[in-house]
Tab-separated table of C-alpha atoms and ligand atoms in Angstrom:
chain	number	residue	atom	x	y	z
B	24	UNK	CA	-8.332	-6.360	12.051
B	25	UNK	CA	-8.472	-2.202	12.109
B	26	UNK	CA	-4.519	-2.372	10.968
B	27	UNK	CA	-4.347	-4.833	8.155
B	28	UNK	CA	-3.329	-3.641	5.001
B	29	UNK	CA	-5.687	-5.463	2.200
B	30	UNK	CA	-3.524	-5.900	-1.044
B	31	UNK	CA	-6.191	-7.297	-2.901
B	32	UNK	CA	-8.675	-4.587	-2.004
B	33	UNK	CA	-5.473	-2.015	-3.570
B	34	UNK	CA	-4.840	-4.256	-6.391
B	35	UNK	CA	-8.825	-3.590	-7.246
B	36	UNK	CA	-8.230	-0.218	-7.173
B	37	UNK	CA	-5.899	0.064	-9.613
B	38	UNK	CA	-7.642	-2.505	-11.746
B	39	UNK	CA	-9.911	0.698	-12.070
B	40	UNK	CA	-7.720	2.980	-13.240
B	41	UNK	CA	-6.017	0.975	-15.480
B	42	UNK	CA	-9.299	-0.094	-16.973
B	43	UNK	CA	-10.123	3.467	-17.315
B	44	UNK	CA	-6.512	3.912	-19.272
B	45	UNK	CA	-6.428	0.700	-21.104
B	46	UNK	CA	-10.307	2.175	-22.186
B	47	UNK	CA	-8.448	5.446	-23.775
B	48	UNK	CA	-5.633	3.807	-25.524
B	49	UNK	CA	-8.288	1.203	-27.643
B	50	UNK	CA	-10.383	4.466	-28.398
B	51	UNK	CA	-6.833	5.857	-29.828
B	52	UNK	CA	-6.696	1.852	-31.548
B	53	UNK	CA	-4.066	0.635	-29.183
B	54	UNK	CA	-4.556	-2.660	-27.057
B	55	UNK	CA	-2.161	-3.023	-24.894
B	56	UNK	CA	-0.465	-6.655	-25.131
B	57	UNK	CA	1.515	-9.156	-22.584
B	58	UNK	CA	3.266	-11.969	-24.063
B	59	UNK	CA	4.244	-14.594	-20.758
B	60	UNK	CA	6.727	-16.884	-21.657
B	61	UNK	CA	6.986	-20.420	-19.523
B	62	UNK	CA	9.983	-22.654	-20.207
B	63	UNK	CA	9.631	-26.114	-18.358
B	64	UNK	CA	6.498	-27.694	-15.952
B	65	UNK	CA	7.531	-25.874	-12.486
B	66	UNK	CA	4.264	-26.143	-10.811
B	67	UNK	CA	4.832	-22.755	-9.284
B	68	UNK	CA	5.879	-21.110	-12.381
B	69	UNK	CA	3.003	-22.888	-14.715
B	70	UNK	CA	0.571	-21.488	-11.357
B	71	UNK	CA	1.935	-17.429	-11.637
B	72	UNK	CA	1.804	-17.497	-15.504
B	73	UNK	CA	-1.916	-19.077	-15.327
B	74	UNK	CA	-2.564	-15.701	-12.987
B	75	UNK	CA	-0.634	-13.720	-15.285
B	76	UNK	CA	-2.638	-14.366	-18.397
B	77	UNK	CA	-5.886	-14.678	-16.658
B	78	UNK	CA	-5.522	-10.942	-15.519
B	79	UNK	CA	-4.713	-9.521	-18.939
B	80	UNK	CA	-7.722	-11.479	-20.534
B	81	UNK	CA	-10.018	-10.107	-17.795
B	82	UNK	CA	-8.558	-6.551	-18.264
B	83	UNK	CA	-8.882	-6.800	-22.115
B	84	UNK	CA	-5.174	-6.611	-23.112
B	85	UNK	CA	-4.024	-8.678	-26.339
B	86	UNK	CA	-2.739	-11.378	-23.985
B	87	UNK	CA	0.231	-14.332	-25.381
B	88	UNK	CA	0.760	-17.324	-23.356
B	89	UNK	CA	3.713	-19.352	-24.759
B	90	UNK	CA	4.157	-22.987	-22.849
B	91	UNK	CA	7.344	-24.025	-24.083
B	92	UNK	CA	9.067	-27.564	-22.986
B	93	UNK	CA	11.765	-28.314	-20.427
B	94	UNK	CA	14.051	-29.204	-23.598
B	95	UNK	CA	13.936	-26.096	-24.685
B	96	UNK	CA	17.509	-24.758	-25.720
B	97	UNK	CA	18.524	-21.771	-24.865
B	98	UNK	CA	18.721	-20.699	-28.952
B	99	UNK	CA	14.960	-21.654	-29.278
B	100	UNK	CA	13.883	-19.540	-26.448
B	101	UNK	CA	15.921	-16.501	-27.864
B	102	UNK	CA	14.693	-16.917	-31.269
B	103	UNK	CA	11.150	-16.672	-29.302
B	104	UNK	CA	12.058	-13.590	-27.348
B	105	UNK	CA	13.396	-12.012	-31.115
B	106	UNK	CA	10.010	-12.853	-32.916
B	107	UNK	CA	7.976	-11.229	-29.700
B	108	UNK	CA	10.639	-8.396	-29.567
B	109	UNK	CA	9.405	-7.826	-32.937
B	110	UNK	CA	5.651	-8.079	-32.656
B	111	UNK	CA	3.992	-4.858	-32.643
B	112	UNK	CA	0.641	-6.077	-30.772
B	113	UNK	CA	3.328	-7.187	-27.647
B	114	UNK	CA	4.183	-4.352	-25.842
B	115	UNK	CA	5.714	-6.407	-22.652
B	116	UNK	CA	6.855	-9.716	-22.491
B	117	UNK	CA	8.043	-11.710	-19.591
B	118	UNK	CA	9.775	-15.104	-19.272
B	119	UNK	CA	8.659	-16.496	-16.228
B	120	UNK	CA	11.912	-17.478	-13.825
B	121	UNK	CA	13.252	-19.779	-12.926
B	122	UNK	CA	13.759	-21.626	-16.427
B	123	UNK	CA	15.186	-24.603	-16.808
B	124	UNK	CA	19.419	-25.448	-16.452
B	125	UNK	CA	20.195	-25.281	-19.547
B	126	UNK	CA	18.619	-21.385	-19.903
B	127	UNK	CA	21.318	-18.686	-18.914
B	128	UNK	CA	18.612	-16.146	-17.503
B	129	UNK	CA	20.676	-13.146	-17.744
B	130	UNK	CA	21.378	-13.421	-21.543
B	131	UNK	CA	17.323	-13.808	-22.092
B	132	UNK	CA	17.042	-10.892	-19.928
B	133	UNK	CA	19.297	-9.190	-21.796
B	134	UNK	CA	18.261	-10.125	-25.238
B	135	UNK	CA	14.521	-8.604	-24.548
B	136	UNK	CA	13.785	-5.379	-26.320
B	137	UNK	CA	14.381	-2.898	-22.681
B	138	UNK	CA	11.045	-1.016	-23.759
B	139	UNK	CA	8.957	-4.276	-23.849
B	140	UNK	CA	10.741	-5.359	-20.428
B	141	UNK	CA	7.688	-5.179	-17.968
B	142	UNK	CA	9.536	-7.032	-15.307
B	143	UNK	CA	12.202	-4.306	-15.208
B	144	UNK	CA	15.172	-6.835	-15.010
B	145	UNK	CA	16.843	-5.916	-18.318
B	146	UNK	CA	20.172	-4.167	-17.165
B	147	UNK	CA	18.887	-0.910	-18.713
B	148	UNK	CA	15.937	-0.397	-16.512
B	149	UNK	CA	17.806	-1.456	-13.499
B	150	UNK	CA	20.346	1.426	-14.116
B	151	UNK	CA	17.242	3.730	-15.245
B	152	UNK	CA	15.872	2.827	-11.740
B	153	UNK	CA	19.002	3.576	-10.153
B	154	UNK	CA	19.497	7.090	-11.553
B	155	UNK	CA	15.657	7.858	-11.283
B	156	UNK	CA	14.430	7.991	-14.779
B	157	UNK	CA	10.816	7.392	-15.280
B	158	UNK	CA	11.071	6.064	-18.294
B	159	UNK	CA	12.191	2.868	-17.255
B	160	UNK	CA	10.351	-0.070	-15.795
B	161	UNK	CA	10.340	-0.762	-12.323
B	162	UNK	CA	10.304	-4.762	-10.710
B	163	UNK	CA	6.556	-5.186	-9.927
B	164	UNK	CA	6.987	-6.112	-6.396
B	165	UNK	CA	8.553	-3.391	-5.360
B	166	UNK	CA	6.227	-1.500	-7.213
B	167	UNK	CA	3.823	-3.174	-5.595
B	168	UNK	CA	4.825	-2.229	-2.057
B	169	UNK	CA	5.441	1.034	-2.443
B	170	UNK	CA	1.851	1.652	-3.780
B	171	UNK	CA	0.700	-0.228	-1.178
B	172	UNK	CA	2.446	2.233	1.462
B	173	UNK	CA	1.010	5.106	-0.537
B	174	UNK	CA	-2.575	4.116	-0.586
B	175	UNK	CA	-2.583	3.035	3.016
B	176	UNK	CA	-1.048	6.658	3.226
B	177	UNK	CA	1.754	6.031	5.136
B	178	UNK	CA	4.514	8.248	5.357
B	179	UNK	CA	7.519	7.570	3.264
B	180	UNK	CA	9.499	10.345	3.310
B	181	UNK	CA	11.636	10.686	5.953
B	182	UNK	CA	10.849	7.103	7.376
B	183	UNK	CA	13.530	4.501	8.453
B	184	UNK	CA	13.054	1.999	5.895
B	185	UNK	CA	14.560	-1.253	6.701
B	186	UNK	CA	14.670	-3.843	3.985
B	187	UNK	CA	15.646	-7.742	4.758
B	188	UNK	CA	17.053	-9.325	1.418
B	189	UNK	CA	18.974	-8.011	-1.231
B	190	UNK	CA	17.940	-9.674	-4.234
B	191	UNK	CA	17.603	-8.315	-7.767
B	192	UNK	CA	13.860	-8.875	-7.488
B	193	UNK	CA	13.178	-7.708	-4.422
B	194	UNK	CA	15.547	-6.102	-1.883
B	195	UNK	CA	17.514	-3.752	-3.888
B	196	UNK	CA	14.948	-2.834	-6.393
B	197	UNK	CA	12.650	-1.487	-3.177
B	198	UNK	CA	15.359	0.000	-1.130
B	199	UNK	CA	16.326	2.146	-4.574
B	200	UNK	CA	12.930	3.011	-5.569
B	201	UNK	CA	12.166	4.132	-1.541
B	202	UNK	CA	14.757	6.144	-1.188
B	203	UNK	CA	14.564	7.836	-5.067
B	204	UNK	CA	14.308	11.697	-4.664
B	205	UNK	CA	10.705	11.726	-5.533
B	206	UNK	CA	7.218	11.323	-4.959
B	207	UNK	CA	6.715	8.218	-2.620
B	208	UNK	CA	10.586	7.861	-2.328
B	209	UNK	CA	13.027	10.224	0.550
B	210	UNK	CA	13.180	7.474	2.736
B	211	UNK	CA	16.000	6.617	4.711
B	212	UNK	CA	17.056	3.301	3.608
B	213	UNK	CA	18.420	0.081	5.105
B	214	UNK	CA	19.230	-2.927	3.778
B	215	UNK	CA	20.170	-6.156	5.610
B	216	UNK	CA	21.198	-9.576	4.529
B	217	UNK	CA	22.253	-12.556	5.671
B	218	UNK	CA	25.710	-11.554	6.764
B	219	UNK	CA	24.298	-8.472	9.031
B	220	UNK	CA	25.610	-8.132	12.650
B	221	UNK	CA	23.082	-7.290	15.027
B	222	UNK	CA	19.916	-8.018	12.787
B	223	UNK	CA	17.473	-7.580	15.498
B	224	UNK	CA	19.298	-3.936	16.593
B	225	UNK	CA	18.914	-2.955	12.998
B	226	UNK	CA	14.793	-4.380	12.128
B	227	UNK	CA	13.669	-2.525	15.678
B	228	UNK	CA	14.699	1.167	14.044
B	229	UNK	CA	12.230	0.148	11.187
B	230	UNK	CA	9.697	3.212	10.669
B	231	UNK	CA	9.142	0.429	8.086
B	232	UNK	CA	10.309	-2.842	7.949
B	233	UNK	CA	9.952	-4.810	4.622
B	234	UNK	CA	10.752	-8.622	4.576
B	235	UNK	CA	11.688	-10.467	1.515
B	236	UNK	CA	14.274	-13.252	2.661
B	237	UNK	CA	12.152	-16.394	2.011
B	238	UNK	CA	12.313	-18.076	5.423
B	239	UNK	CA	9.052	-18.732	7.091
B	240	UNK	CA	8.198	-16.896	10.099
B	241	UNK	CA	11.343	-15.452	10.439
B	242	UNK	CA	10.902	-11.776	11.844
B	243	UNK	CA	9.617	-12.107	15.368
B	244	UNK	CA	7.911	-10.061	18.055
B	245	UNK	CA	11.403	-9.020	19.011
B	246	UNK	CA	12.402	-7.564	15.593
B	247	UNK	CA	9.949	-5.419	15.483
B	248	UNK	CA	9.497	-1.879	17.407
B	249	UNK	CA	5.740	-0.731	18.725
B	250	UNK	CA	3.963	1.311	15.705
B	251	UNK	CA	6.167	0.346	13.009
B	252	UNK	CA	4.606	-0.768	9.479
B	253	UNK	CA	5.368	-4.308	8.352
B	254	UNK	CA	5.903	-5.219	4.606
B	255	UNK	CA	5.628	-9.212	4.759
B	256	UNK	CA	7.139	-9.983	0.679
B	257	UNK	CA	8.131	-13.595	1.752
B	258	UNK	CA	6.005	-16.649	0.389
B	259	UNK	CA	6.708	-19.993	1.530
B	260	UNK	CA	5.116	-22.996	1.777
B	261	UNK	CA	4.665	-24.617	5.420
B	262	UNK	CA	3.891	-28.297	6.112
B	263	UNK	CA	-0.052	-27.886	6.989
B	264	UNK	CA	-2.322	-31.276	7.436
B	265	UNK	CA	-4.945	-29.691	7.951
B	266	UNK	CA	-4.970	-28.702	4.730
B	267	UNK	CA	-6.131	-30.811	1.751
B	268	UNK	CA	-2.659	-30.045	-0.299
B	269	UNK	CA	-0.394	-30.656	3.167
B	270	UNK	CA	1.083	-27.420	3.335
B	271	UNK	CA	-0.070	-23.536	3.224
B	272	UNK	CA	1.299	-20.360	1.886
B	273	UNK	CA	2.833	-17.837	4.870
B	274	UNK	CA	5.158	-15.057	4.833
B	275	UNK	CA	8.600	-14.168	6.505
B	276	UNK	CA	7.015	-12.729	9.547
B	277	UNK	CA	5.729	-14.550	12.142
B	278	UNK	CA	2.323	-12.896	11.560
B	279	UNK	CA	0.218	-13.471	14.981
B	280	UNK	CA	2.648	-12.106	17.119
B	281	UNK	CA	4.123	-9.237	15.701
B	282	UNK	CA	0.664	-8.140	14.403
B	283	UNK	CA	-0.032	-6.740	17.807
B	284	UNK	CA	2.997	-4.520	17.787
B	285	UNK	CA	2.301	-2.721	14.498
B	286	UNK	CA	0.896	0.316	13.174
B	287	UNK	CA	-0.168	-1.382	10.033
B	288	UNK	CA	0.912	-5.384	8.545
B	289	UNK	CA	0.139	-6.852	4.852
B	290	UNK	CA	-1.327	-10.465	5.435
B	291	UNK	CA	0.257	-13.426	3.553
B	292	UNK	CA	-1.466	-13.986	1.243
B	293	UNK	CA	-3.294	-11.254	0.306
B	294	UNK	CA	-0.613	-8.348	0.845
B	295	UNK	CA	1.953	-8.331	-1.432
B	296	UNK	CA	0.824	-10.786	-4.170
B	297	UNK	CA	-1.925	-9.348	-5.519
B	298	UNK	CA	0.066	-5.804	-6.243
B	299	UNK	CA	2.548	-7.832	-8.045
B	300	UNK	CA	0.309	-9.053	-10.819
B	301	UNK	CA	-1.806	-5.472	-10.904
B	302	UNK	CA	1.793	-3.551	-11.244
B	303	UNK	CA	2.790	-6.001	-14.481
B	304	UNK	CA	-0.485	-4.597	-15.791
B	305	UNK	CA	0.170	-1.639	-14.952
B	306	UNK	CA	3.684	-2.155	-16.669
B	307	UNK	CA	2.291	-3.284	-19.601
B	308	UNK	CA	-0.149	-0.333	-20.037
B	309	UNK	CA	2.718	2.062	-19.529
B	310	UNK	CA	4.753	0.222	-22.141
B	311	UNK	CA	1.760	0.355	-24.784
B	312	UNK	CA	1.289	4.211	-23.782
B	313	UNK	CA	5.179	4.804	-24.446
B	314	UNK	CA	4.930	2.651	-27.758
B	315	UNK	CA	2.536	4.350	-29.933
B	316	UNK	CA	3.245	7.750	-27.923
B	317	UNK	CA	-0.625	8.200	-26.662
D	420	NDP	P1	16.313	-14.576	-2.664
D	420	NDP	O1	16.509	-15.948	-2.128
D	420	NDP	O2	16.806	-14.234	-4.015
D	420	NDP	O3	16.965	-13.532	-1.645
D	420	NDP	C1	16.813	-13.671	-0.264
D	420	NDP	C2	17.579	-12.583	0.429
D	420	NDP	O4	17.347	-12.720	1.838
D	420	NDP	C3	19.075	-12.634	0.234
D	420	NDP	O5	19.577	-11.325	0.052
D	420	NDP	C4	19.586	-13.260	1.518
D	420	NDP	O6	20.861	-12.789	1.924
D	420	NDP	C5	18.577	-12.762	2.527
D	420	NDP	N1	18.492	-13.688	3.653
D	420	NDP	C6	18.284	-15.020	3.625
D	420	NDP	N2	18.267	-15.524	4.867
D	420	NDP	C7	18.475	-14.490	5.695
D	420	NDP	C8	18.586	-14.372	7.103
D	420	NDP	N3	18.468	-15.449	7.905
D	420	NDP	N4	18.803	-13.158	7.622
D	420	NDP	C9	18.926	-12.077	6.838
D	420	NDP	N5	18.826	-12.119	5.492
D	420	NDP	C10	18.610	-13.316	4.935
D	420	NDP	O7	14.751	-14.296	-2.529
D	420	NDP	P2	13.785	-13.256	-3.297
D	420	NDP	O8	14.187	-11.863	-3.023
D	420	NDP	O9	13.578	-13.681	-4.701
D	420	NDP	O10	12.412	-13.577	-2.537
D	420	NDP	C11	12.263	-13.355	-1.153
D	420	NDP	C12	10.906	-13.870	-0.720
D	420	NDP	O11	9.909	-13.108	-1.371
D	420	NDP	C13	10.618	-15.329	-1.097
D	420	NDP	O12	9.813	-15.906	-0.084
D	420	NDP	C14	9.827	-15.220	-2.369
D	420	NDP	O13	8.970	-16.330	-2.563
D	420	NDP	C15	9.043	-13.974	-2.098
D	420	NDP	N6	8.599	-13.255	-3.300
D	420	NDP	C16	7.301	-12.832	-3.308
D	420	NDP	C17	6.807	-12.124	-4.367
D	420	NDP	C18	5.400	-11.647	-4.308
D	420	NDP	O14	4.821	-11.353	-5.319
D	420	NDP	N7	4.799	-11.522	-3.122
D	420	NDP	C19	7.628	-11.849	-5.564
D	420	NDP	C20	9.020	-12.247	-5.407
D	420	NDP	C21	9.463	-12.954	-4.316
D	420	NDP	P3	22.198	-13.059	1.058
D	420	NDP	O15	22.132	-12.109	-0.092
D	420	NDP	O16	23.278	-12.721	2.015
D	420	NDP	O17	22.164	-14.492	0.657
């Protein structure tokens, strides 16, 4: 399909570059390093880590896979984040979410060194994104989709942006990094949410519409204007007998018919989830570039 935006076919691109970068910073004796930390058997979670760590191998990196068990308190797993907040082959650790009930998220978020947070949740790099400092890290999906808009070369600036969701993850993270006054930012920025009047009014003046709300094939034919570029985030799983594990993986948008209506549409999967894993590499690389300076 001539309008299909291929996220893994982007994500190899970058794998490029960064090999190229991750290439100079071992000639200067730096290897980058990813520590992934996964609290508890979520067979989601234990699925994303496996991805996460089987990247950074492939790419080179000093890679750290801690499996830790459900039990874990929430002392152990901060005296974990403390030893790899002191490592100096880490440069980025993340602790896969959710965790277990007995983990308060935010204070592990909080208790990570900010310049080894590659997710860009610690409360620091959300408020660097927010005022537009570059030295901060950005979420990875939103990085993710805004890369994706710039190497399919569509225009940002100026475009009506709307953005469905407004989690910490997702929705606000891309609707601040769109409309930053920068380079792949200057868009005019939306955000709806589950409480929005007139949600179908607001999706059709998308330039841009990005979904991240997590309900399967939610954003119809009707939401979406002729020509406008769709941003499907959303992964969820859909009762599927055809296939051997009962169920397959689609996206928020209701992919066959609004396909026909746009100017350009990231599949599910193969859109958004590959630029997720090659921006926490990217991440990482930046972190061991800021580290040792080179
Ligand atoms: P959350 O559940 O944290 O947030 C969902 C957001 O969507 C909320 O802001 C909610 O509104 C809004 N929402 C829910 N239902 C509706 C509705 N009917 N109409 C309008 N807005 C609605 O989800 P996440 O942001 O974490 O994830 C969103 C999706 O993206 C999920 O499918 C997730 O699996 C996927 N995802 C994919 C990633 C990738 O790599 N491709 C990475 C991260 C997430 P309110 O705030 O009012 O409750």
């Amino acid at each position: 399909m001539g309008n299909l935006i291929d996220g893994r076919s982007i994500a190899e691109k970058v794998y490029v570059d960064l090999r190229r970068e991750i290439a100079d910073l071992k000639s200067k004796g730096v290897t980058p390093g990813l520590a992934v930390v996964l609290v508890g058997d979520n067979p989601a979670s234990r699925t994303y880590v496996r991805s996460k760590d089987k990247m950074s191998r492939e790419l080179g990196l000093h890679s750290v896979k801690l499996e830790l068990p459900a039990s874990t308190t929430q002392s152990e797993l901060l005296a974990r984040v403390e030893e790899l907040n002191c490592d100096p082959k880490v440069h980025g650790i993340l602790v896969q979410s959710p965790p277990p009930k007995q983990i308060d998220e935010g204070a592990i978020v909080r208790a990570l060194d900010p310049r080894k947070d590659v997710d860009g949740f610690h409360p620091l790099n959300v408020a660097k994104l927010a005022m537009g400092d570059p030295t901060g890290f950005v979420p990875c999906t939103p990085l993710g989709v805004q890369r994706l808009l710039i190497e399919s070369k569509i225009d940002i600036a100026g475009a009506h942006v709307v953005v469905l969701g407004r989690s910490m993850i997702v929705g606000k993270p891309v609707a601040l990094l769109l409309m930053q006054k920068a380079k792949g930012g200057d868009a005019t920025v939306t955000v709806a949410h589950s409480r929005s009047k007139n949600l179908e009014e607001i999706t059709r003046s998308a330039d841009i519409l990005i979904a991240a709300i997590g309900r399967a094939h939610f954003v119809k034919a009707d939401h979406v204007r002729d020509g406008a570029v769709i941003i499907d985030v959303g992964i969820n799983r859909m009762d599927d007998k055809t296939n051997e594990r009962g169920y397959r993986l689609v996206g928020d948008v209701a992919f066959d018919e609004v396909a026909p209506k746009a100017k350009a549409i990231t599949p599910v999967p193969g859109g958004v989830g590959p630029m997720t894993i090659a921006m926490l590499m990217s991440n990482t690389v930046k972190a061991a570039r800021m580290f040792s300076s080179a």
